[in-house]
Each structure stands twice: as C-alpha cells, then as structure tokens.
Coordinates of C-alpha atoms and ligand atoms in Angstrom, one line a residue:
Chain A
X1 CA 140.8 -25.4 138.8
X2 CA 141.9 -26.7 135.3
X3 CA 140.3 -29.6 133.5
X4 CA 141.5 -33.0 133.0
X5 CA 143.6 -34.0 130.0
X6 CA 141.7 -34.4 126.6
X7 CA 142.3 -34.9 123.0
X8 CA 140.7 -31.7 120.8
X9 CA 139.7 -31.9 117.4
X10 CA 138.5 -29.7 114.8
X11 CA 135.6 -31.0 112.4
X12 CA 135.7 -29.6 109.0
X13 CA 132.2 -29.6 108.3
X14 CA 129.3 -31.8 109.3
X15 CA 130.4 -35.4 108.0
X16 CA 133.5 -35.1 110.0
X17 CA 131.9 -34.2 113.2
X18 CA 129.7 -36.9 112.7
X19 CA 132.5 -39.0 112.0
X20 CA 134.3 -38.4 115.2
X21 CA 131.6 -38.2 117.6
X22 CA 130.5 -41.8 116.4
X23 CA 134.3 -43.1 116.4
X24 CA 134.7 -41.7 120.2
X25 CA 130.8 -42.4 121.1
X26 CA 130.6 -41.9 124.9
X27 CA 133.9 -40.3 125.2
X28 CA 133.5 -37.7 122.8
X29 CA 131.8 -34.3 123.3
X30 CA 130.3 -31.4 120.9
X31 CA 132.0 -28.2 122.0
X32 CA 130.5 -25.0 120.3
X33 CA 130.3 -21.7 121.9
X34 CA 132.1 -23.3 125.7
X35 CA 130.2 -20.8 127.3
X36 CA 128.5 -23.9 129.7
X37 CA 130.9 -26.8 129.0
X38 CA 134.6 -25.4 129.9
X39 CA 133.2 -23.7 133.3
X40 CA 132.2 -27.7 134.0
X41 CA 135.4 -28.6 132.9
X42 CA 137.1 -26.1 134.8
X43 CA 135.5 -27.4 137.7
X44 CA 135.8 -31.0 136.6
X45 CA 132.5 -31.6 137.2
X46 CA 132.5 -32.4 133.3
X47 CA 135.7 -34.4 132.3
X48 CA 135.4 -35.3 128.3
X49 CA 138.4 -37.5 127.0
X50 CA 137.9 -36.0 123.4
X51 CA 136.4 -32.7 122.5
X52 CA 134.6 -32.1 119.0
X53 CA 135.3 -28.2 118.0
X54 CA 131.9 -27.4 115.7
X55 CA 132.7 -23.9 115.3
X56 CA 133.5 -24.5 111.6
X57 CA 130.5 -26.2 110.4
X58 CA 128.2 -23.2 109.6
X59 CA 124.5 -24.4 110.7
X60 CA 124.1 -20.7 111.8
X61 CA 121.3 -19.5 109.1
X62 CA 117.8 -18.5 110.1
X63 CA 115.2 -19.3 107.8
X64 CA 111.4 -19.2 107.1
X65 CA 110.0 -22.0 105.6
X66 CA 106.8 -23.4 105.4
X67 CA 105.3 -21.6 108.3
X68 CA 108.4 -22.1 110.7
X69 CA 111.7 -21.1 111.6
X70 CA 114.8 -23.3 110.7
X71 CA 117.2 -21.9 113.1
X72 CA 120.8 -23.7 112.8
X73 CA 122.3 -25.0 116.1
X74 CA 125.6 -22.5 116.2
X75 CA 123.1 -19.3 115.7
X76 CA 124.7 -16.9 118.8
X77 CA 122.2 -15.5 121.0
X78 CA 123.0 -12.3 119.9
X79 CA 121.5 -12.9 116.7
X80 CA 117.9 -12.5 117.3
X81 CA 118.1 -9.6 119.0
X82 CA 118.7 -8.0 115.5
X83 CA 117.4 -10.2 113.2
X84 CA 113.8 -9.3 111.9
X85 CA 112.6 -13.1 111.3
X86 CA 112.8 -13.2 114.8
X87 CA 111.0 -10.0 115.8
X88 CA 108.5 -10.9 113.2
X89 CA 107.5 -14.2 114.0
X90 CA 108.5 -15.3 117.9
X91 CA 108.3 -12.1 120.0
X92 CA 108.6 -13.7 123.4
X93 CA 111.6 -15.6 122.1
X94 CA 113.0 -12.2 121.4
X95 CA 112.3 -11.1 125.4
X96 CA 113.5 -14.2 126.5
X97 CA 117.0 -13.7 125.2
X98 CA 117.7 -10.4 126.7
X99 CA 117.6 -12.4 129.9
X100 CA 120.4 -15.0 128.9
X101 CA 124.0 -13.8 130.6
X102 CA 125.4 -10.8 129.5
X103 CA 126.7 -9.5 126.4
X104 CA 129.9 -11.4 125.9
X105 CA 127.7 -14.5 126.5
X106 CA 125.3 -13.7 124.6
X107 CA 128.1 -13.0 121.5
X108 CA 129.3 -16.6 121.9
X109 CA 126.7 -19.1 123.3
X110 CA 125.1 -20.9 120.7
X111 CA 120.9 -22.6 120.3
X112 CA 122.5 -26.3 119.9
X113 CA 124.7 -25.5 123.0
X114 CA 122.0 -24.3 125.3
X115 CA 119.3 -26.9 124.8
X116 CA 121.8 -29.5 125.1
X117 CA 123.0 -28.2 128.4
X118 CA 119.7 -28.1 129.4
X119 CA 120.2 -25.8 132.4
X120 CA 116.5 -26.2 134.3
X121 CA 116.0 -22.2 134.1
X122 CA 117.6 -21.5 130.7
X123 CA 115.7 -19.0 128.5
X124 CA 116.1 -20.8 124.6
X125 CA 114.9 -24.4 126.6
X126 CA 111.7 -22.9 127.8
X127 CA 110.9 -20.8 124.4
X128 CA 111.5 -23.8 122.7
X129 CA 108.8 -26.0 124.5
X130 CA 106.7 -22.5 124.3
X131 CA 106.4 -22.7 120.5
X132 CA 106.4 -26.6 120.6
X133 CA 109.8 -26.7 118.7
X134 CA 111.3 -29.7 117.1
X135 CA 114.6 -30.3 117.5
X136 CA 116.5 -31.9 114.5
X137 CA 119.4 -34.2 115.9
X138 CA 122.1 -36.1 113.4
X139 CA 124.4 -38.6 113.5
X140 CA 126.2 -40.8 110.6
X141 CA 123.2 -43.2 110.8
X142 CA 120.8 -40.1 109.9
X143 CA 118.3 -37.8 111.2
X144 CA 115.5 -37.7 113.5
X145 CA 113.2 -35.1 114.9
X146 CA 112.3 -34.6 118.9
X147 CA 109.6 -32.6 120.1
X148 CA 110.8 -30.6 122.3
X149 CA 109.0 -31.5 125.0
X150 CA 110.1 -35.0 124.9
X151 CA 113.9 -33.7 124.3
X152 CA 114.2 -32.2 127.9
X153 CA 114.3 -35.7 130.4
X154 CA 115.4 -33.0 133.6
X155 CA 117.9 -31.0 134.9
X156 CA 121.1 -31.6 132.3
X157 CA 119.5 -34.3 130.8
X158 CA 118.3 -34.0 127.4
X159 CA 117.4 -37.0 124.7
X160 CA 120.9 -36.6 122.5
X161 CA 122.4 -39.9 122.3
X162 CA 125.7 -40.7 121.8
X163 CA 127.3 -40.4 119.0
X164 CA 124.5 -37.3 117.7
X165 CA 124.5 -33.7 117.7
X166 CA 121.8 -30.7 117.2
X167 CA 121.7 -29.2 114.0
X168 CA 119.0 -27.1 113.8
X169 CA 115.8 -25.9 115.8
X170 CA 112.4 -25.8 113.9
X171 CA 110.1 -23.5 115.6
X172 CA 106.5 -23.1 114.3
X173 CA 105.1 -19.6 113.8
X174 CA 102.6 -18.6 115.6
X175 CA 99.5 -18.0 113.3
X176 CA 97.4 -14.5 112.6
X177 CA 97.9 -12.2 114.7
X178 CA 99.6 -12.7 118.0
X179 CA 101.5 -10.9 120.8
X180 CA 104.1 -12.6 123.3
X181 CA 105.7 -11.6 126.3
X182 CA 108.4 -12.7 128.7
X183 CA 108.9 -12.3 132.2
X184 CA 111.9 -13.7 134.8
X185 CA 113.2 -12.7 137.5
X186 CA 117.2 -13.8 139.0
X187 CA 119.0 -12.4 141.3
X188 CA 121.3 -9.8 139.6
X189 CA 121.0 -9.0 135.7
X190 CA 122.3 -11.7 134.0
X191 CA 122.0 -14.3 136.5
X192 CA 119.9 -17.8 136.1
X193 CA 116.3 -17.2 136.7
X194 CA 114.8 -18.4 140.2
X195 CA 111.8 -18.1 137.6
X196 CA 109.8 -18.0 134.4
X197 CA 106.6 -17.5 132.3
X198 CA 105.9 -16.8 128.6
X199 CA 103.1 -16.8 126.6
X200 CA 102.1 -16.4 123.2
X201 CA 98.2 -15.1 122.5
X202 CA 96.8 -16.1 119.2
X203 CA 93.9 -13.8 118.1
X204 CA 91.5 -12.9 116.0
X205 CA 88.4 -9.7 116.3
X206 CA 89.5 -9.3 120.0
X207 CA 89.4 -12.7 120.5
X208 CA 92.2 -15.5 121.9
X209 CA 92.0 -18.1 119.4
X210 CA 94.8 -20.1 120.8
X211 CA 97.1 -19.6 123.5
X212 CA 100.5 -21.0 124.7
X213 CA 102.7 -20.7 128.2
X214 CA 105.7 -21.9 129.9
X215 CA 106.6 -21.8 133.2
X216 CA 110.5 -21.9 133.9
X217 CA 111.5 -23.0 137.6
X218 CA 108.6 -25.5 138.1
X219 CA 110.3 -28.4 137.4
X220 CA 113.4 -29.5 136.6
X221 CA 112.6 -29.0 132.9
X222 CA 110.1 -26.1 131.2
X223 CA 106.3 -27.0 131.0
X224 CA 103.5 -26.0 129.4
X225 CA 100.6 -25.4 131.6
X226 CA 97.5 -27.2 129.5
X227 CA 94.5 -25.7 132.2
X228 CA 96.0 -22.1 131.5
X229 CA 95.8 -22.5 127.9
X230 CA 92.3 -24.0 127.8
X231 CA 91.3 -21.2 130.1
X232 CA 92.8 -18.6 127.8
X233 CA 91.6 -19.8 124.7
X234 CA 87.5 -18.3 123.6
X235 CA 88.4 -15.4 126.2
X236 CA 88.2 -11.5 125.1
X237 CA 91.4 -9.8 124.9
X238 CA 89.3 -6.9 126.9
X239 CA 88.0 -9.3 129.4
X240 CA 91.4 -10.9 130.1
X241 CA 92.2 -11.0 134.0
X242 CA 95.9 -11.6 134.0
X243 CA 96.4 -11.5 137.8
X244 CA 93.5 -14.4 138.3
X245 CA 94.9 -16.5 136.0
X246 CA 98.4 -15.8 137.6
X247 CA 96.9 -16.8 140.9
X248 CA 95.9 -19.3 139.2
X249 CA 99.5 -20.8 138.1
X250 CA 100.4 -20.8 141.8
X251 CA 97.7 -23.7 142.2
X252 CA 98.9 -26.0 139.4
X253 CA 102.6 -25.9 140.0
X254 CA 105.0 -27.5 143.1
X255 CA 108.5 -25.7 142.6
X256 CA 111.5 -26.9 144.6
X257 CA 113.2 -24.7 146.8
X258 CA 117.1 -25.0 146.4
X259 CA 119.9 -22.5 148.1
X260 CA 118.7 -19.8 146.3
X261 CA 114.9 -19.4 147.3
X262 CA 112.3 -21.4 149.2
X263 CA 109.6 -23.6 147.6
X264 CA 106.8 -21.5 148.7
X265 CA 108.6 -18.2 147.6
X266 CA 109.4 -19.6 144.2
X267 CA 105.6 -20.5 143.5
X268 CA 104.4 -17.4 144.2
X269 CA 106.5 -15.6 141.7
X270 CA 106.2 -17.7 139.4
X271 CA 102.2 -17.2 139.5
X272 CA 103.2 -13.3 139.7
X273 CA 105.3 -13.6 136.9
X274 CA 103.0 -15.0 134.7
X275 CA 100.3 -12.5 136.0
X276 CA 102.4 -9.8 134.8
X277 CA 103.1 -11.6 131.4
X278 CA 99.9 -12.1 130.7
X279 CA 98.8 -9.2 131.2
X280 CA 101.5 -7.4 129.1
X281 CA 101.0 -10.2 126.3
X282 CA 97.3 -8.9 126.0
X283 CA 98.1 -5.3 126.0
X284 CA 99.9 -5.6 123.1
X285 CA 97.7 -7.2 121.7
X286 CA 94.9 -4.7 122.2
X287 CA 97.6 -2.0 120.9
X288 CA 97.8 -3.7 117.6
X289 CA 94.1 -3.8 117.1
X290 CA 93.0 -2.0 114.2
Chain B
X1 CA 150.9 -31.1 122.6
X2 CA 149.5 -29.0 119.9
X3 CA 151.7 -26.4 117.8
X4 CA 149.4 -23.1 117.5
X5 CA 149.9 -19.6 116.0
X6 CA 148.2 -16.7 117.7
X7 CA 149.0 -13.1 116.1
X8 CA 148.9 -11.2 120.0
X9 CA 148.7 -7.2 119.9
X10 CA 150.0 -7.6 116.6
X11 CA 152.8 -9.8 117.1
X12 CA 153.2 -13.8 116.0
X13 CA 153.1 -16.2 118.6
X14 CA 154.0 -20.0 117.8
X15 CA 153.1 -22.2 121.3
X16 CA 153.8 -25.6 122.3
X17 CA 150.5 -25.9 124.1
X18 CA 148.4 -28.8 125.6
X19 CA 144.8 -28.6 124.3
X20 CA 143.6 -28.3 128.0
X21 CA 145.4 -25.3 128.5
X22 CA 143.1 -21.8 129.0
X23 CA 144.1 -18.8 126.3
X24 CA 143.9 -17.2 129.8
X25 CA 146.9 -19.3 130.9
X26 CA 148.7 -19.2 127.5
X27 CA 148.6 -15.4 127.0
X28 CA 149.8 -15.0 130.6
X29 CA 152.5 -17.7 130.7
X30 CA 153.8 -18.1 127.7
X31 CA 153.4 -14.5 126.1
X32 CA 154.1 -12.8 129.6
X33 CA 150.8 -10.7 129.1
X34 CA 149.3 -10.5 132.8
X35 CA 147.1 -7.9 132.1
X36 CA 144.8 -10.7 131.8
X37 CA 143.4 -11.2 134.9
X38 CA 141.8 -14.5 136.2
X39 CA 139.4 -13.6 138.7
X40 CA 137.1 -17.4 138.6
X41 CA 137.2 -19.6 135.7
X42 CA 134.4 -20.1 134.8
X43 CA 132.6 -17.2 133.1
X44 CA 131.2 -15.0 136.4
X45 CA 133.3 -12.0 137.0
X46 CA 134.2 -11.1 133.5
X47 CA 138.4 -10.4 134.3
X48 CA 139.6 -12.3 131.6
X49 CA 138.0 -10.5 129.0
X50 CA 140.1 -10.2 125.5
X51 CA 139.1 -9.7 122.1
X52 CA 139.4 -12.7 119.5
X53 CA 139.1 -11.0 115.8
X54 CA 137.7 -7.9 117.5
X55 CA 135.2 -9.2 119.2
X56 CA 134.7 -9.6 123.0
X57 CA 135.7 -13.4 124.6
X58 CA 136.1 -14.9 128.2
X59 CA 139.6 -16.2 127.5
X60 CA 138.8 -18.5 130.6
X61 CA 136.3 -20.2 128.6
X62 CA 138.5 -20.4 125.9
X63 CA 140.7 -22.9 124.9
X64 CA 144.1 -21.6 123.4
X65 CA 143.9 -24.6 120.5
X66 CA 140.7 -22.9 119.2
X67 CA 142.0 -20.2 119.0
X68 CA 145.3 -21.0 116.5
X69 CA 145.4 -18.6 113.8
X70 CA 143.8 -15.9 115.5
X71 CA 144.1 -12.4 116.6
X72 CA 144.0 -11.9 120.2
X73 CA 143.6 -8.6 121.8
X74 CA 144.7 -7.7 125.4
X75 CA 144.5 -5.0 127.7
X76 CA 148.0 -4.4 127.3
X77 CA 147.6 -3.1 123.6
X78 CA 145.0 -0.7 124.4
X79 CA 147.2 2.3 125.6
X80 CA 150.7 0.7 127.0
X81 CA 151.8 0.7 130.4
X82 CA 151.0 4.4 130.5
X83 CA 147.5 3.9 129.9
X84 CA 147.1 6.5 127.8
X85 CA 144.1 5.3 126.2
X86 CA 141.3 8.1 126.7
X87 CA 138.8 4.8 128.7
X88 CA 142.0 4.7 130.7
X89 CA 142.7 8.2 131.7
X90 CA 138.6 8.5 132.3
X91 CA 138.7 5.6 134.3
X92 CA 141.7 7.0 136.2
X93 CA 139.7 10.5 136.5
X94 CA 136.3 9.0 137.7
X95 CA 138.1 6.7 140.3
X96 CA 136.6 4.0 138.2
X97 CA 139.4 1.5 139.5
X98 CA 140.7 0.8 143.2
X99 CA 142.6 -2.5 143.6
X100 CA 142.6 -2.5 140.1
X101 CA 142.0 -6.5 139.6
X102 CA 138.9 -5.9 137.6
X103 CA 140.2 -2.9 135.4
X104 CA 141.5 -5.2 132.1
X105 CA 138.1 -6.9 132.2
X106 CA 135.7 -4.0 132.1
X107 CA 137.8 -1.5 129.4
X108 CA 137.7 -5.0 127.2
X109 CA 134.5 -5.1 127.5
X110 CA 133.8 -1.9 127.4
X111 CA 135.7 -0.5 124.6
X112 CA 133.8 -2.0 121.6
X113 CA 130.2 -0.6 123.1
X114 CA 132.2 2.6 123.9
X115 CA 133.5 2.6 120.4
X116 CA 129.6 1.8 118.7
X117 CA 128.2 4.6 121.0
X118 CA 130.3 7.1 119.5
X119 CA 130.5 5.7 115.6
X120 CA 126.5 6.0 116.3
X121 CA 126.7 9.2 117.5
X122 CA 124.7 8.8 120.9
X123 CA 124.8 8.8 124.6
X124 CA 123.9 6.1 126.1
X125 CA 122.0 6.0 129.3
X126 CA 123.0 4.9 132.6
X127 CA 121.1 1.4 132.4
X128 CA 123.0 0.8 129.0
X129 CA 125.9 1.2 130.1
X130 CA 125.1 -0.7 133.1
X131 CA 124.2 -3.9 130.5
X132 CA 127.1 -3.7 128.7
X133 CA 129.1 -4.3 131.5
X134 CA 126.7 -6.8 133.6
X135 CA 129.2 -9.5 133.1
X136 CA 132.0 -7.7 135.0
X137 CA 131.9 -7.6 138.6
X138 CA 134.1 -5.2 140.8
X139 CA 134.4 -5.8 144.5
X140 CA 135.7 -2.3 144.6
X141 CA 134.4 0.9 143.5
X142 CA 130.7 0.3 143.9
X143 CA 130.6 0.4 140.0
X144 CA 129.0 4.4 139.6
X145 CA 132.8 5.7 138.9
X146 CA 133.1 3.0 136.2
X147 CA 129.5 4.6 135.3
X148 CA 130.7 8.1 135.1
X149 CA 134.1 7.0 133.2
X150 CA 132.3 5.6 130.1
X151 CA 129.9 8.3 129.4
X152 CA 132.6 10.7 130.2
X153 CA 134.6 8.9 127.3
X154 CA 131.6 9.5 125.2
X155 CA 130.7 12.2 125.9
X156 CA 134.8 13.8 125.2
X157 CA 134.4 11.5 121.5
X158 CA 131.4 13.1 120.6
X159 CA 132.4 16.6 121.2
X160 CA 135.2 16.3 119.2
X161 CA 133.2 14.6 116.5
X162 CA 131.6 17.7 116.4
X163 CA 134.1 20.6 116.4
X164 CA 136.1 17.9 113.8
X165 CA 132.9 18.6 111.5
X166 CA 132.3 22.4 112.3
Ligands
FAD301 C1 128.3 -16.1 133.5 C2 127.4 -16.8 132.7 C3 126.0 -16.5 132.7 C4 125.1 -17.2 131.9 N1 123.8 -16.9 132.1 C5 122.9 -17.6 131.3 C6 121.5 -17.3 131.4 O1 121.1 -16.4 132.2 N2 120.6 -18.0 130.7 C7 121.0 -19.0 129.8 O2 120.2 -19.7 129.2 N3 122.3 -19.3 129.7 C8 123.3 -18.6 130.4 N4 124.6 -19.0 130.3 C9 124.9 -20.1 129.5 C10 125.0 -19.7 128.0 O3 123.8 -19.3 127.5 C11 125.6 -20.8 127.1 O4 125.9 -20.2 125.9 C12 124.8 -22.0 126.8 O5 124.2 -22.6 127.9 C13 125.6 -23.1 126.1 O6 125.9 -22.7 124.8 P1 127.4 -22.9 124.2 O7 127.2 -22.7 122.8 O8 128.3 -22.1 124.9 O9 127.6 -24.5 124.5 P2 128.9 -25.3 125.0 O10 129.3 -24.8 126.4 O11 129.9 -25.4 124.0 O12 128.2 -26.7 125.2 C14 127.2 -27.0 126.2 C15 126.8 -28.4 126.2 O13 126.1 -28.8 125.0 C16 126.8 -29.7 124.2 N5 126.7 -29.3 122.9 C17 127.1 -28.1 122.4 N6 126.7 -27.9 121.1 C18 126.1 -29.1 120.8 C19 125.4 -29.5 119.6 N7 125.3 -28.8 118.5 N8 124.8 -30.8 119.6 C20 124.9 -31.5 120.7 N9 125.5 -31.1 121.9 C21 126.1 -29.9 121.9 C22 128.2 -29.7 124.8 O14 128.8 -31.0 124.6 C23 128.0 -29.4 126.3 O15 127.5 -30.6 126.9 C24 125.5 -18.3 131.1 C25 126.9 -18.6 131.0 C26 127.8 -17.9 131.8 C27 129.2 -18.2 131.7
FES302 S1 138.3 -15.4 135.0 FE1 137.2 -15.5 133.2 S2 135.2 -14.8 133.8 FE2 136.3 -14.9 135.7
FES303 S1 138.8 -2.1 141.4 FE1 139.1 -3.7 142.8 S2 137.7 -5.2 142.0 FE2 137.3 -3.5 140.8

C-alpha cells in the first residue's frame, strides 16, 4: 500500500519546526529517520495531513556534561557503536543497540524517533528508563524535561504533546566503577525482542553499591524492577547468584502473550534473560578489578 | 506536486512528484530504473535498497521529496546490464541468486561493507557477513551461496591488493 495524501515541509532549523508543528498542531507530524513512521503510513495505519522533515536541524552531537550525556534527538544508532563517550560511560546502552534492526536501520533511525514511537520492546526506550534518562521536549512555548519513566504512557504512547518535539536525551553516568550488560532475544537477528533485561552494577572494593535493571516485554512499556535492585545493592560481586535473582524476575513480572509467544513462555525468558545478564554484568565487573 | 532534482547514476533528474510518492516508485516509474525491487514496503525484506550520498537507504521508507538534490545510487549503475561488477559475477559463480527478486537488495547492501572489508584489509567471518546482510531476506537460495559470494569477492580484492604491492 501507499499512504494517504499529505503536505511535506522542510524545517530549516529548530524555530521553523517549532513553528510548523504548532501552526498544524494535531495534524502535523515530526519525520526524522522514517524508519518507523512511513512503514505506518505505508500501511495507513498512520495517516499525517502534514509532515515536518527535521533532517536539517542538526541536534545530533553527543556530549558530556556535568556527569551526563546530552545526546541530540537525530543522533543515528549507528553512532554509538563507535563513539567512545558511549563505550565509556553507558556500556549496556552500547549492547543494547546492536540489537536494533539491521545495519541500514541502524544508519538512519534516529534517539528522538525511537522513543517517540515507543515500540513496547524497542532497545533506546528501555536503556533510557535503565539510566533514568530525561528527556528534553520543545515547543515555541519552551522547554520541559520528562523523566523517562513518566514519558512512556504504553505501547505507542508517549507524553509528546502536540505541537512539541524531542531534542535531546540526558542520560546520567553511572558513577565509580561499573559494568552493564544486555540481553534479548527475537525471533531472527534483527527482529523486535519477544524480550529484555539490562542492568548496570555500580561498585566499589567488590562490592554493588547501587544497581539498576529493566525488563523489556513485561509491559507494554520498559520497567525498572525496584525488589531486584534493593536485592542487588550491599551484595559481593563474588557472592552474586545471577540465576536466583533471574528466578526471581519470573515472580515479579506478568508478561502478555501475543501471536508471537505465550504469557507463560515470555516470563520465563525474561527471568532467564536477566539471569544471564546479570551474571555477565558481574563478570565484568570482577575482570576489571584491580 | 513538488518539483525535485535527483542526480541518478550520475545523471540529472527533474520530477513532477507528489510528496507521498516512494523514491522506490519514483526511480522506477519515472526514471525507468526497475532494478529496484519492491519486495514489502515497509522496511522487512531489504529489496529496495539504494544508496543516498553513498550510503545505504530503504528507498521504500523514503520519500522522493527528501531526497531533492541528492545522489541516488541503483543497482543498475553497479556493473550495467552485463553485471560485470566482480559482487556480480561472484554472485553469479556461487549461485548466490535464483529467482533473482532479492539480488539488487543484497549487492546494495552489500557493496559498501564489501568495499570497507577490503580498504581494511580483512576477511570477515561468516557471522559478519551474515550481519551485514540481516536486513535482506531471500526466499531463494538458502542464503550460504550469497555467503560464499561475498568472501569470495574479498578474498579476489585482497589478493590483488597484494601482488599490486609486491
Ligand atoms: C525492518 C525494521 C526492523 C527494526 N528493528 C528494530 C529493532 O529491533 N529495535 C528497535 O528499537 N527499532 C527497530 N526498528 C525501528 C527503528 O529503530 C527506527 O529507527 C525507530 O523506531 C524510529 O526512528 P526514526 O528516526 O526512523 O523515526 P521516524 O520513523 O521518523 O518517526 C517515528 C515516530 O516518532 C516521531 N518523531 C520522530 N522524530 C521525532 C522528534 N524528534 N520529536 C518528536 N517526535 C518525533 C514521528 O512523528 C513518528 O511518530 C526497525 C525498523 C525496521 C524498518
Ligand atoms: S520493499 Fe523496501 S524493504 Fe521491502
Ligand atoms: S534469489 Fe529468489 S528471493 Fe533471493
């Protein structure tokens, strides 16, 4: 199929996009890297009347600053896998986004594009509730920040209003030494994942001084898994039993089942994927000890 | 309808097009270049694979309005109706290709990894090359002779690469 008639214009730079998308409100939609939007249009099942092209605005740096990372909404996936901000500071982001599509997706998806699609299993969704991200939306009235755990409202739906747009991504470093790891699993390479779990360890003299997790395929949108966390945090790297604590994830979590995989299959991967995350997150971990 | 120039295998295109149209429609319609192959439409089997300014794009997820004032690459620059290209002829060789539909897609794809293999001056192995072409799908050839194509092509570049320096 083809999509439905619209009007297409190209913003100059920031102002103008916010210009247009507050002139054409409900009507009007952002269109960056099209990798998620023009299949919906192609099937209709998204039918804009006037599209916003942002692919000249720039808001693709990656910076450090003041113990976080400013990452600009039209950074391409591809990006991290290269850049060494990335490798440096948010290793289980890094994982994560081997696991998004395939390499032609991957060279023109975009951040801003993939939290607002808000796909339920999307990798940068769930590693941005991982690192507690705020997400920096504008519009011609001004700015505001959403955590992003309030930004995801379920499968699709995020907190973007009409009229706004993503412009950048503020992730918070993890602190001291850490380690993260990424595990999914999908049904070919490249596919959506049937399910999710990353973690990031925080420690100090063998010890997990804070911990994080996220569990993709849960719910409709990522969560963080607060009993996991609390268990983690005091433990020993050495003492760490990653396939307990995987076992138990599958106690704290009620996945859906959908066409793909049943309910009861889908929790028990999910509490072996984060077994198996876990467990890598704290060998490396132990490897970088002194 | 928008007016839009698109410099195609080298040559200037001006098109009358509507802003809903695909560059996968426009390239085949309007500059008669059916190499491209539209296999879905919407980003899963990887036929419709061009290059935009060198680099790899599903020109079914691609609106030919974004793309005025661009250089398009297709299939049917890489070695004519001959397919002389050496991917070609390895592909041809290796029984990489059957019906055929998929072939465009995968030596787009393909090519620049093919081409940053060689410039690097490594072999990649079999999962690599698997990646690289994850977003292509071939109903076909069971995908190994597409395998044995690629590092065949690499394997012939780097060779010469090295009697060129001896
Ligand atoms: C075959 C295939 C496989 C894929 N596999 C995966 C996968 O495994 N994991 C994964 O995470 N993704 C996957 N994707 C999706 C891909 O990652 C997309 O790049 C991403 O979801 C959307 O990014 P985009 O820049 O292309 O956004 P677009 O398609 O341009 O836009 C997506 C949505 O976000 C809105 N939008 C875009 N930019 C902004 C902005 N700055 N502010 C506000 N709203 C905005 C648009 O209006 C639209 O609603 C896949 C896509 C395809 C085609
Ligand atoms: S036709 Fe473009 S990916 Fe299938
Ligand atoms: S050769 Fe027939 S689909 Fe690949």
């Amino acid at each position: 199929m083809r999509p439905k008639e619209f009007v297409y214009h190209r913003a100059r730079d920031l102002d103008h996009a916010l210009a247009l998308l507050a002139e054409h409100g409900e009507e009007a939609r952002p269109i960056s890297g099209g990798q998620s939007l023009v299949p919906m249009m192609n099937l209709r099942l998204a039918r804009p009347d006037h599209l916003v092209d942002v692919n000249d605005l720039g808001l693709d740096e990656i910076r450090e600053e003041a113990g976080a990372l400013h990452v600009g909404a039209m950074v391409r996936h591809e990006r991290y896998l290269t850049d060494p901000l990335i490798r440096r500071h948010l290793p289980a982001l890094l994982e994560a986004v081997h696991w998004i599509g395939h390499p032609t997706i991957r060279r023109n998806g975009t951040l801003g594009g993939s939290l607002c699609h808000a796909d339920p299993t999307a990798e940068l969704p769930a590693m941005a509730v991982l690192h507690g991200a705020r997400i920096v939306l504008a519009s011609t009235a001004g700015r505001r920040e959403v955590a992003a755990c309030d930004f995801f409202k379920g499968a699709y739906m995020t907190d973007v209003q009409p009229g706004e747009m993503l412009v950048s991504v503020i992730f918070p470093c993890p602190q001291g030494a850490h380690s993260g790891a990424f595990e999914e699993l999908g049904e070919r390479l490249g596919d959506f994942a049937m399910g999710s779990f990353g973690v990031v360890l925080e420690h100090e003299g063998g010890v997990i001084r804070r911990a994080a997790t996220v569990c993709g395929g849960a719910k409709m949108t990522p969560i963080r898994l607060p009993e996991i966390e609390a268990a983690l945090q005091g433990q020993t790297l050495a003492g760490l039993d990653a396939a307990a604590l995987g076992d138990r994830v599958t106690g704290l979590i009620a996945p859906a089942g959908d066409f793909q995989v049943s309910a009861e299959y889908r929790r028990a991967l999910i509490g072996e994927l984060a077994g198996r995350a876990l467990q890598r997150a704290r060998d490396i971990a132990l490897n970088a000890q002194p | 309808m928008t007016r839009i120039t698109l410099t195609v295998n080298g040559r200037k295109h001006v098109v009358e097009a509507e802003p809903r149209r695909l560059l996968a429609d426009v390239l085949r319609e309007d500059c008669g270049l059916t190499g491209v192959h539209i296999g879905c439409a919407h980003g899963a089997c990887g036929c419709c694979t061009v290059h935009v300014d060198g680099s790899p794009r599903l020109s079914c997820l691609t609106f030919a309005v974004q793309m005025d004032g661009r250089a398009i690459r297709t299939v049917e620059d890489l070695g004519g109706t001959e397919a002389t290209h050496p991917l070609q002829q390895a592909f041809r060789r290796n029984h990489a290709l059957q019906c055929g539909y998929c072939t465009p897609g995968f030596l787009m794809a393909l090519l620049p990894f093919v081409e940053a293999q060689v410039s690097a001056g490594q072999m990649p192995d079999d999962d690599e090359i698997r990646e690289a072409m994850s977003g292509n799908i071939c109903r076909c050839t069971g995908y190994q002779g597409i395998v044995e194509a690629v590092r065949e092509t690499i394997g012939d570049a780097l060779a010469a690469k090295t009697e060129a320096a001896q």
